[in-house]
PDB file of C-alpha atoms in Angstrom:
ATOM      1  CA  UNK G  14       0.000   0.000   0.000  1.00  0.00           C
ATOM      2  CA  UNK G  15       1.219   3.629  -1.147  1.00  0.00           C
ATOM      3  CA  UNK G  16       0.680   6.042   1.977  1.00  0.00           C
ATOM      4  CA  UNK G  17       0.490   9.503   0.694  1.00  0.00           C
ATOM      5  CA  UNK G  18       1.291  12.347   3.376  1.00  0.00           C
ATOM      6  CA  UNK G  19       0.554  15.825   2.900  1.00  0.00           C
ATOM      7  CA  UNK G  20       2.304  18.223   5.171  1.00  0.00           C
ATOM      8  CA  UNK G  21       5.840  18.328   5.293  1.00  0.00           C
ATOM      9  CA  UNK G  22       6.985  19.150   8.581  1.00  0.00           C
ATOM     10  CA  UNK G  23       8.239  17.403  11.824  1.00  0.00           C
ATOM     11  CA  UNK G  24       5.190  15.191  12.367  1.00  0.00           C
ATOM     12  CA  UNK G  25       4.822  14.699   8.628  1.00  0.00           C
ATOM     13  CA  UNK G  26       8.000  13.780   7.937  1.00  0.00           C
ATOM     14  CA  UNK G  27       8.483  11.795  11.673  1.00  0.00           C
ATOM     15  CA  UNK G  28       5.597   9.906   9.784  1.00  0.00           C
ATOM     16  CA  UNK G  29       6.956   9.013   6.502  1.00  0.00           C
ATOM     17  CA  UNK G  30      10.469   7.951   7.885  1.00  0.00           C
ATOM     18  CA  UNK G  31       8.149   5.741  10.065  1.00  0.00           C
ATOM     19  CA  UNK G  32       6.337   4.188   7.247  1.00  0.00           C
ATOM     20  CA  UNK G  33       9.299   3.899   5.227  1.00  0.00           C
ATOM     21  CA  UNK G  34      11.608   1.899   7.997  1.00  0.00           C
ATOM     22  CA  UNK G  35       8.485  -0.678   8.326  1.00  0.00           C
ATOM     23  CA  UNK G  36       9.225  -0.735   4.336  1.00  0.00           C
ATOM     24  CA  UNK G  37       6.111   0.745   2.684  1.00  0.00           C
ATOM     25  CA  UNK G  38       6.901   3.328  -0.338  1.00  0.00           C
ATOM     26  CA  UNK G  39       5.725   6.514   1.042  1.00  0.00           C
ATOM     27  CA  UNK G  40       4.655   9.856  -0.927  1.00  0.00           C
ATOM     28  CA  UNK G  41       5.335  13.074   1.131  1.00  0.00           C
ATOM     29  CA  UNK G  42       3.821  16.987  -0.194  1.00  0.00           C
ATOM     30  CA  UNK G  43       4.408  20.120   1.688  1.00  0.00           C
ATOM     31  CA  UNK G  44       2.096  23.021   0.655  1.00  0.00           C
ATOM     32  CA  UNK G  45       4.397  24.050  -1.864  1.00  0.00           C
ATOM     33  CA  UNK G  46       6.354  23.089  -4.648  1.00  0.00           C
ATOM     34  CA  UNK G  47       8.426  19.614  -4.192  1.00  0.00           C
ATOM     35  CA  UNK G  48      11.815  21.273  -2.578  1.00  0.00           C
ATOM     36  CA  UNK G  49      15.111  19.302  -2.046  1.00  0.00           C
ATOM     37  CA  UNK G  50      14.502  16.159   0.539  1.00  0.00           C
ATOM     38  CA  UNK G  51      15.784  16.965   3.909  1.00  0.00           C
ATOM     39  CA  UNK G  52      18.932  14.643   4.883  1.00  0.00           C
ATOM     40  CA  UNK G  53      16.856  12.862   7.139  1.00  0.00           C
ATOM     41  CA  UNK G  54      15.175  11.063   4.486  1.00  0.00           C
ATOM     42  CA  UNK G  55      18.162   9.779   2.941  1.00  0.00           C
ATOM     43  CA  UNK G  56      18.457   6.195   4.755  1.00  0.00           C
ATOM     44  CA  UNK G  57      15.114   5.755   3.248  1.00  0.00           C
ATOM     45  CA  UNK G  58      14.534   4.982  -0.329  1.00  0.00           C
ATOM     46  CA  UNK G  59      11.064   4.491  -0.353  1.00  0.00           C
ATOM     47  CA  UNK G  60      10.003   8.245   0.458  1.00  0.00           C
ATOM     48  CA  UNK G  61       9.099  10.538  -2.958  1.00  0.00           C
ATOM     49  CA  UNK G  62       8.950  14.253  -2.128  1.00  0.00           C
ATOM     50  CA  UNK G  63       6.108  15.215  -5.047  1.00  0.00           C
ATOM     51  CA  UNK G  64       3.431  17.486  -5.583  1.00  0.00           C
ATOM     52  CA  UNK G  65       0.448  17.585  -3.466  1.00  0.00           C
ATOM     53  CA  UNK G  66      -1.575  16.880  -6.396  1.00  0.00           C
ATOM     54  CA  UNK G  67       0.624  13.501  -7.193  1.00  0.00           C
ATOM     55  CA  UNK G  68       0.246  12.813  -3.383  1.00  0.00           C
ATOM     56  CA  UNK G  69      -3.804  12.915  -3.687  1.00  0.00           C
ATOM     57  CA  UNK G  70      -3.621  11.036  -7.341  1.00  0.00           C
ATOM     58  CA  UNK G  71      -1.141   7.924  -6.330  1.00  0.00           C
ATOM     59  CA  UNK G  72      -1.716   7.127  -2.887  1.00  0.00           C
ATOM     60  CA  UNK G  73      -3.749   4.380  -1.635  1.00  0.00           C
ATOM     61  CA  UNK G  74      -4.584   6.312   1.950  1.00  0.00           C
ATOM     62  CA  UNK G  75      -3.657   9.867   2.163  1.00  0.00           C
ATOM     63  CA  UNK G  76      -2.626  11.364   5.238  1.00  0.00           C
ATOM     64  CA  UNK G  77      -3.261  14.992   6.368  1.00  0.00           C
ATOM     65  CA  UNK G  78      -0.481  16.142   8.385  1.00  0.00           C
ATOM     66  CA  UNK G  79      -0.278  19.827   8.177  1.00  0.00           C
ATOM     67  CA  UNK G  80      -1.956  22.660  10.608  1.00  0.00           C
ATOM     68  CA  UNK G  81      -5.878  22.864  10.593  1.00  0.00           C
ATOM     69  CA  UNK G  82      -6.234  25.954   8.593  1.00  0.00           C
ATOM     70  CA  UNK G  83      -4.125  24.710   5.496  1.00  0.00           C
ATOM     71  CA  UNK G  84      -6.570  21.265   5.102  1.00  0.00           C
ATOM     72  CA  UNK G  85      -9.097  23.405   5.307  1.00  0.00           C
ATOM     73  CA  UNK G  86      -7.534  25.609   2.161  1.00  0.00           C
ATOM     74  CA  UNK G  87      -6.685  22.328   0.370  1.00  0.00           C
ATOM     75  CA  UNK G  88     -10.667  21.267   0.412  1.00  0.00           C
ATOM     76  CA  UNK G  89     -11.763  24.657   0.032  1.00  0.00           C
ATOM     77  CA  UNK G  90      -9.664  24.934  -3.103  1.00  0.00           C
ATOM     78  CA  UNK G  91     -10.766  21.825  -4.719  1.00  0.00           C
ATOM     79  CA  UNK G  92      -7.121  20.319  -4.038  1.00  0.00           C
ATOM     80  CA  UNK G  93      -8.695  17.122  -2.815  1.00  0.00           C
ATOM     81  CA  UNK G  94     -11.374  16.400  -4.729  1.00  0.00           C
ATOM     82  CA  UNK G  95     -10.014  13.041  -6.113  1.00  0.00           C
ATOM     83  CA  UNK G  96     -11.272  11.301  -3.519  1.00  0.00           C
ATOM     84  CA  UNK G  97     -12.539   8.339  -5.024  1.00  0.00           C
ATOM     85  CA  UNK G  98     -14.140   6.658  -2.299  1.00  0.00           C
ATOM     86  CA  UNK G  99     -10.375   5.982  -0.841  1.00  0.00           C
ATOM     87  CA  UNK G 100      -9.652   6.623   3.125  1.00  0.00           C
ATOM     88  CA  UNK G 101      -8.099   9.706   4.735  1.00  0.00           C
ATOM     89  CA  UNK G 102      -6.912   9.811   8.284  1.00  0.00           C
ATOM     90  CA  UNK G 103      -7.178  13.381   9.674  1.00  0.00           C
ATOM     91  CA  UNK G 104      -4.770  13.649  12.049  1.00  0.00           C
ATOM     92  CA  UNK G 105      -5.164  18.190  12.479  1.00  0.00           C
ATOM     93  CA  UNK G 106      -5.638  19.940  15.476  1.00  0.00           C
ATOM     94  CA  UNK G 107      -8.414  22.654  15.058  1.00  0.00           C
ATOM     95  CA  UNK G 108      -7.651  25.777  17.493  1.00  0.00           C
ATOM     96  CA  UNK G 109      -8.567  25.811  20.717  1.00  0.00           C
ATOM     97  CA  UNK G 110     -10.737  28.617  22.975  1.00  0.00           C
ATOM     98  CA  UNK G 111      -8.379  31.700  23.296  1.00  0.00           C
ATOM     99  CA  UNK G 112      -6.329  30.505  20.528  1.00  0.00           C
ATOM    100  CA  UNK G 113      -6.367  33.040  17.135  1.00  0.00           C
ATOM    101  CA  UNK G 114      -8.307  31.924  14.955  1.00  0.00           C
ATOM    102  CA  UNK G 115     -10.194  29.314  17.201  1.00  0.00           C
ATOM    103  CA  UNK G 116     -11.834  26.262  15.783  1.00  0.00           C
ATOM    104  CA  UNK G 117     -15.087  26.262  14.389  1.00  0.00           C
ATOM    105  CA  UNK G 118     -18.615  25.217  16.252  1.00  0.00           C
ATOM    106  CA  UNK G 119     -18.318  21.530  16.765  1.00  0.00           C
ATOM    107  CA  UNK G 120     -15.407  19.742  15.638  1.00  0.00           C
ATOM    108  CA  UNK G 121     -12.627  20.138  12.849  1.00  0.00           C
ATOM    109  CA  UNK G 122     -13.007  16.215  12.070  1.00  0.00           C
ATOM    110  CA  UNK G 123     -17.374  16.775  11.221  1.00  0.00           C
ATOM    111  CA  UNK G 124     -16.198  19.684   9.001  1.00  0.00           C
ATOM    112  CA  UNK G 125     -13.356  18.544   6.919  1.00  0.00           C
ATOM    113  CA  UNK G 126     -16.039  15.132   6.851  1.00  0.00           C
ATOM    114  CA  UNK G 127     -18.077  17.100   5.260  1.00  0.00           C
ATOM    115  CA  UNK G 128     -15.735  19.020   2.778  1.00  0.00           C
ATOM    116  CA  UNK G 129     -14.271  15.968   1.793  1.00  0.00           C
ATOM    117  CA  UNK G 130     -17.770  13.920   1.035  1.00  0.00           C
ATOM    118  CA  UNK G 131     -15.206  11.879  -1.495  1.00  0.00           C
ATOM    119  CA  UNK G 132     -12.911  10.265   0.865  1.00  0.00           C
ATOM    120  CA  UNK G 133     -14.075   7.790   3.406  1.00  0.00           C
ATOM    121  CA  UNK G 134     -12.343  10.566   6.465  1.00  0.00           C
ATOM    122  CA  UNK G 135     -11.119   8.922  10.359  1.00  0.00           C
ATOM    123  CA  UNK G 136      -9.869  10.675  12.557  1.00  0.00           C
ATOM    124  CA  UNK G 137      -6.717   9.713  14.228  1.00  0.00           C
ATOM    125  CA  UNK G 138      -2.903  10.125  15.479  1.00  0.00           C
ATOM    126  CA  UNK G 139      -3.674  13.355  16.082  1.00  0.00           C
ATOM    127  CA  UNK G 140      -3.350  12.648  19.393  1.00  0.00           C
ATOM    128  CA  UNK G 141       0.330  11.087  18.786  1.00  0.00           C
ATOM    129  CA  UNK G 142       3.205  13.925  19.111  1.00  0.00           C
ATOM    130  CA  UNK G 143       6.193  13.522  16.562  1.00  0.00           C
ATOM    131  CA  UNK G 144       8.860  12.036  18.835  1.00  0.00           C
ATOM    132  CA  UNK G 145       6.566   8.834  19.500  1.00  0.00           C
ATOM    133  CA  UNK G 146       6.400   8.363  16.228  1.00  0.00           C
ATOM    134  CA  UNK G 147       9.640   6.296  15.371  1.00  0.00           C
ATOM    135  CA  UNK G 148       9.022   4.283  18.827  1.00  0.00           C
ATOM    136  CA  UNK G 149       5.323   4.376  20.032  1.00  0.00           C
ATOM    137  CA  UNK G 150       6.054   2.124  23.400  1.00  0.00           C
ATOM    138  CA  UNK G 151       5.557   3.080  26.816  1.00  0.00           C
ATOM    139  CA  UNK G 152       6.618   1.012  29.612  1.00  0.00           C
ATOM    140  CA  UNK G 153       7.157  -2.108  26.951  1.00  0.00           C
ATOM    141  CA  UNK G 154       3.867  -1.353  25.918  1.00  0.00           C
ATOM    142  CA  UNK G 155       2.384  -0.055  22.868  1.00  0.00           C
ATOM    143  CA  UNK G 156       0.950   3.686  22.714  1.00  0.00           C
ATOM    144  CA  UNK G 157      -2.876   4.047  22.165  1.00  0.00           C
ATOM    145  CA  UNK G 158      -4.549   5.609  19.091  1.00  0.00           C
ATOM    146  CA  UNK G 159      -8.063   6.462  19.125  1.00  0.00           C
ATOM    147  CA  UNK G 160     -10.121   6.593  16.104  1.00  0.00           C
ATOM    148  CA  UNK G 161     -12.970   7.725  14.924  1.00  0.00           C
ATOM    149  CA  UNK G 162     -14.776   7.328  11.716  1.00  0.00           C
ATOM    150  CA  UNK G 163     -18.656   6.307  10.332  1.00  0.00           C
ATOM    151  CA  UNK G 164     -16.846   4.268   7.491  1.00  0.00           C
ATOM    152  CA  UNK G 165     -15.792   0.606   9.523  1.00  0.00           C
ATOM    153  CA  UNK G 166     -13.447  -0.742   6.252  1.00  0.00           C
ATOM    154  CA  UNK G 167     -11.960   2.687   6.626  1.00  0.00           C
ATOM    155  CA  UNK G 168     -11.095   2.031  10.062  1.00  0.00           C
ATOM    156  CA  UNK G 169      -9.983  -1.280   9.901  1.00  0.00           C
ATOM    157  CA  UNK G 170      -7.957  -0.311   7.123  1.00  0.00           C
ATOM    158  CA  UNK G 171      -6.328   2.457   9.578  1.00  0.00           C
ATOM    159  CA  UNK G 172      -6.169   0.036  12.538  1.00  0.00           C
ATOM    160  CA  UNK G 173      -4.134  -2.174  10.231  1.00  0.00           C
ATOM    161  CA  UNK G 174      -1.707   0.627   9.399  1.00  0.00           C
ATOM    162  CA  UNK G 175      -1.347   1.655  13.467  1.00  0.00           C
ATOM    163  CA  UNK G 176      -0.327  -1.895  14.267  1.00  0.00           C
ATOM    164  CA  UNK G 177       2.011  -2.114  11.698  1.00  0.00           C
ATOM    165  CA  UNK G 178       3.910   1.161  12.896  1.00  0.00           C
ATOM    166  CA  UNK G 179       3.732  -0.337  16.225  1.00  0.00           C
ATOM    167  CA  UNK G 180       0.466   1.144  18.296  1.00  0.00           C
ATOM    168  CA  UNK G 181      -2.608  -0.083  19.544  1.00  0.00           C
ATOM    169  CA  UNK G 182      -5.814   1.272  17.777  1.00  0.00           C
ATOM    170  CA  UNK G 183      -9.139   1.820  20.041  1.00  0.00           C
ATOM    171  CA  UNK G 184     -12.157   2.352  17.872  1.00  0.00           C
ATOM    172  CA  UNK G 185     -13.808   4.843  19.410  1.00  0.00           C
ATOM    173  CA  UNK G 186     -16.953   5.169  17.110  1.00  0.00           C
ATOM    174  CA  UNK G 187     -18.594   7.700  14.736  1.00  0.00           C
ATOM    175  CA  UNK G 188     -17.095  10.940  13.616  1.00  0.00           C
ATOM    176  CA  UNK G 189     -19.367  12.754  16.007  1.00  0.00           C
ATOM    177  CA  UNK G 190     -16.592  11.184  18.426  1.00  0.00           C
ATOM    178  CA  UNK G 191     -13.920  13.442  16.696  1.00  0.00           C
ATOM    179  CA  UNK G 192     -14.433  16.613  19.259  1.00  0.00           C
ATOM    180  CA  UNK G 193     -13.531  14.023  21.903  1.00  0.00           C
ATOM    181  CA  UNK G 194     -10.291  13.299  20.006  1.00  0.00           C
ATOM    182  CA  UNK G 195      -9.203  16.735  19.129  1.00  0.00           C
ATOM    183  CA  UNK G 196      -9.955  17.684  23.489  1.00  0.00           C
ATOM    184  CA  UNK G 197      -8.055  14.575  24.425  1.00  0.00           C
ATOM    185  CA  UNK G 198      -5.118  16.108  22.061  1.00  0.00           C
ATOM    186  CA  UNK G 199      -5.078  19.488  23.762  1.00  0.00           C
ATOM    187  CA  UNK G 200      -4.901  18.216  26.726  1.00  0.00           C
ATOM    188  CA  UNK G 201      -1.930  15.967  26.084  1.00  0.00           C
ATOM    189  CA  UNK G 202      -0.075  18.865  24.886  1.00  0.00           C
ATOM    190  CA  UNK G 203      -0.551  20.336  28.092  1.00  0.00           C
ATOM    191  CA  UNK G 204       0.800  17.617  30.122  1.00  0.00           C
ATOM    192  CA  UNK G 205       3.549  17.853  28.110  1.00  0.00           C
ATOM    193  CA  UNK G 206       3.710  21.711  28.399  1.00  0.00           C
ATOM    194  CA  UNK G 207       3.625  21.607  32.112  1.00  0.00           C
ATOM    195  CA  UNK G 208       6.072  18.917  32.739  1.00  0.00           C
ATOM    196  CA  UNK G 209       8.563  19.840  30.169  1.00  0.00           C
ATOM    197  CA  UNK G 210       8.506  16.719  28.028  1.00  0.00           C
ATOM    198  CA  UNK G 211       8.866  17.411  24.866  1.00  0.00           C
ATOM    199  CA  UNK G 212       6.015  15.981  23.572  1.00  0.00           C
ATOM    200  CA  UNK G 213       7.766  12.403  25.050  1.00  0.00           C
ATOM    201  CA  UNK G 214       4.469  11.456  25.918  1.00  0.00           C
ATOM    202  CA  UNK G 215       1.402   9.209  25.498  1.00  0.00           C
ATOM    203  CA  UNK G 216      -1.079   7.251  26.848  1.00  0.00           C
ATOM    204  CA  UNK G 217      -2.412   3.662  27.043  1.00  0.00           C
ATOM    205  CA  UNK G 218      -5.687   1.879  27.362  1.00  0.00           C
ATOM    206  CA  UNK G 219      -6.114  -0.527  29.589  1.00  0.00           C
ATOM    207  CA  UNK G 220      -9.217  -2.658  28.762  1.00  0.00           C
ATOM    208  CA  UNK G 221     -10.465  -4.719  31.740  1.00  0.00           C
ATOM    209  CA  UNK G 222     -12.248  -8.393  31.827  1.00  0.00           C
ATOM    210  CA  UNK G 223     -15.317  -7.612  31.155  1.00  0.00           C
ATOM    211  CA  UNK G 224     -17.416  -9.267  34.458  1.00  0.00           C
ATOM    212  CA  UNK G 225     -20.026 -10.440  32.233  1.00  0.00           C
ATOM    213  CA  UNK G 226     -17.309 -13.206  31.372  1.00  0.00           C
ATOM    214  CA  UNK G 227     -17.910 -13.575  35.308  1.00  0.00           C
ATOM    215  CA  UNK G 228     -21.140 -12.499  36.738  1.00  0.00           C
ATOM    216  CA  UNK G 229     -23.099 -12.041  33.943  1.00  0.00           C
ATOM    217  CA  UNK G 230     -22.913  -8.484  34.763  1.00  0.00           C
ATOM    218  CA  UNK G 231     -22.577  -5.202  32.254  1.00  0.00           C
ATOM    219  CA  UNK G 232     -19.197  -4.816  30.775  1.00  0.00           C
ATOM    220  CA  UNK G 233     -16.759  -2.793  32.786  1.00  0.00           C
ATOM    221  CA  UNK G 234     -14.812   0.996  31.976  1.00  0.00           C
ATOM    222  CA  UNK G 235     -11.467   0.827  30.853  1.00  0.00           C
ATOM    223  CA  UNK G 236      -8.664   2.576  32.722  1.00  0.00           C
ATOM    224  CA  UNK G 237      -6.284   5.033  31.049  1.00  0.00           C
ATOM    225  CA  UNK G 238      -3.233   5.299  32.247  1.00  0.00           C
ATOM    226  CA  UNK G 239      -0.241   8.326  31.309  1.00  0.00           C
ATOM    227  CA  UNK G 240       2.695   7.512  31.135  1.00  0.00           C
ATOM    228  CA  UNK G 241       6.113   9.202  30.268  1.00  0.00           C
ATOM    229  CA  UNK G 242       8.872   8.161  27.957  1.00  0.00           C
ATOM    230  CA  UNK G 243      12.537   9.184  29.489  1.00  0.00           C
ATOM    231  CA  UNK G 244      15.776   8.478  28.359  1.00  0.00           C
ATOM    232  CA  UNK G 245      16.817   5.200  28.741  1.00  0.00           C
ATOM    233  CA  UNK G 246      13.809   3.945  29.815  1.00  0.00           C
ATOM    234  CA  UNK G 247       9.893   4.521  30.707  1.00  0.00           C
ATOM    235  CA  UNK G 248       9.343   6.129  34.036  1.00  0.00           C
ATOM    236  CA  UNK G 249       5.780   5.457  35.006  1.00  0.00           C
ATOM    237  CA  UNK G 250       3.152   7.993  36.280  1.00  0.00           C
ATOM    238  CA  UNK G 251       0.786   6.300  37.943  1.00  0.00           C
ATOM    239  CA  UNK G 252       0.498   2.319  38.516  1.00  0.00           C
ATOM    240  CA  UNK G 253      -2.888   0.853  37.799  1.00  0.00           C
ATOM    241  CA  UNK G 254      -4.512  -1.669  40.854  1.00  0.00           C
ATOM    242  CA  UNK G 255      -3.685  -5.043  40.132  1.00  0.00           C
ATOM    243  CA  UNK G 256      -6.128  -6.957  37.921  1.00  0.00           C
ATOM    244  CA  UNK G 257      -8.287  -9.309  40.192  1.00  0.00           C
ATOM    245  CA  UNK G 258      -7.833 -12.975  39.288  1.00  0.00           C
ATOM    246  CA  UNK G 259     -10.246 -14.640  36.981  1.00  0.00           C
ATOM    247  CA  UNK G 260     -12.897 -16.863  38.068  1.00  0.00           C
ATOM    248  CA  UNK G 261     -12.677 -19.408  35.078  1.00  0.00           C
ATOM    249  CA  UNK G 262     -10.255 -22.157  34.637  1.00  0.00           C
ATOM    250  CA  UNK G 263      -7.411 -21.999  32.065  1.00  0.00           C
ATOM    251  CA  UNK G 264      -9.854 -23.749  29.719  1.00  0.00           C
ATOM    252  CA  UNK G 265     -12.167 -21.517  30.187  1.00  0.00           C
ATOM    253  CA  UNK G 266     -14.709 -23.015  32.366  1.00  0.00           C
ATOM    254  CA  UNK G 267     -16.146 -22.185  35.663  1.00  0.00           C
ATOM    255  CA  UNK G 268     -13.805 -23.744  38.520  1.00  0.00           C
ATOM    256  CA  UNK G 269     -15.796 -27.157  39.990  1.00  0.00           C
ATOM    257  CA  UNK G 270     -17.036 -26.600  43.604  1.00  0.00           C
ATOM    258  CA  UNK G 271     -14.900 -28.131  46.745  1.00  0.00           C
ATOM    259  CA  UNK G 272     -16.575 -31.232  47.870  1.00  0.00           C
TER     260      UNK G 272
END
């Protein structure tokens, strides 16, 4: 699969040397004309600096990559037209309150949905900062994505993609989920803000047993749990309780009474 990326800088290209060490051939745009590839993309063969327009025409998934404003502009302009029923992952960052200009009513995902009625659009990584990118593990554990979407082949197609760069996918539902995301984003940032990371940060879903495999009873929430990536190892925030035994055998089977 040809992953086309438009938007050029660090998480754009932190994405595309990604793709290209797990060995997929990778198409990368900025906003303007194709310039000279930076040295970092040397070591990797399989990334094409073209055209936005030869991004949108010859990838198999396009990524957007690039600030909120500037998709916008592409759609706006008719620069993405060429949809073709193919699936883009949206991974801006509209604005937030107090922020010039802020984001529109409702969600940047629902509105670039519904300027881009060609493409099947989820919303995801934008949640991810650039320097997880390359290694997306936590505490030996793989980083969460959340995803959003109404198109389910469009998300498993992105799920697939996640797991191959290394993180764990969480469908999250519809579209109408994407506000959720694009919160859940800003407030990462200002973790990361306030502690001085870096953007060396993530976070990881935890999802329970659900006790209906025990008690019959409604499924249970999962826990989220932040953690933070230093050097030379993971250092982590905040340890979850330890997960009760289950009730069942190993073969899955209620244990037998004591006589």
């Amino acid at each position: 699969m040809i992953v086309g990326i438009i938007g050029r800088g660090r998480m754009g290209s932190a994405l595309a040397r990604a793709l290209a060490a797990h060995g997929g051939p990778v198409l990368i745009a900025g906003r303007g004309d194709p310039v000279r590839p930076p040295d970092s993309f040397a070591p990797y063969p399989g990334i094409r600096s073209v055209p936005t327009g030869a991004v949108v025409a010859g990838a198999d998934l396009v990524v957007l990559m690039l600030p909120f404003a500037a998709a916008v502009e592409l759609a706006l302009a008719g620069r993405l037209d060429d949809g073709r029923g193919r699936t883009v992952i949206d991974a801006t960052n509209p604005p937030q309150a107090g922020v010039a200009p802020p984001a529109p009513p409702g969600s940047g995902g629902r509105l670039l949905a519904e300027l881009l009625p060609q493409w099947r659009v989820v919303k995801a990584l934008n949640t991810v900062p650039a320097g997880m990118l390359d290694e997306p593990v936590l505490d030996g554990r793989p980083v969460t994505v959340p995803l959003a979407g109404d198109h389910p082949p469009a998300k498993a197609e992105v799920s697939a993609l996640l797991r191959r760069l290394g993180f764990a996918p969480v469908d999250v539902g519809g579209i109408d989920r994407a506000p959720a995301l694009e919160s859940l984003a800003d407030l990462l940032m200002a973790i990361s803000s306030r502690h001085a990371l870096r953007g060396r940060l993530g976070f990881q879903v935890a999802l329970a047993e659900p006790p209906a495999a025990v008690d019959g009873g409604p499924s249970g929430p999962a826990h989220v749990e932040l953690s933070r990536r230093a050097s030379g190892g993971g250092e982590r925030q905040r340890r979850p309780a330890p997960a009760a035994e289950s009730a069942r055998s190993p073969a899955g089977r209620p244990p037998r009474p004591s006589r």
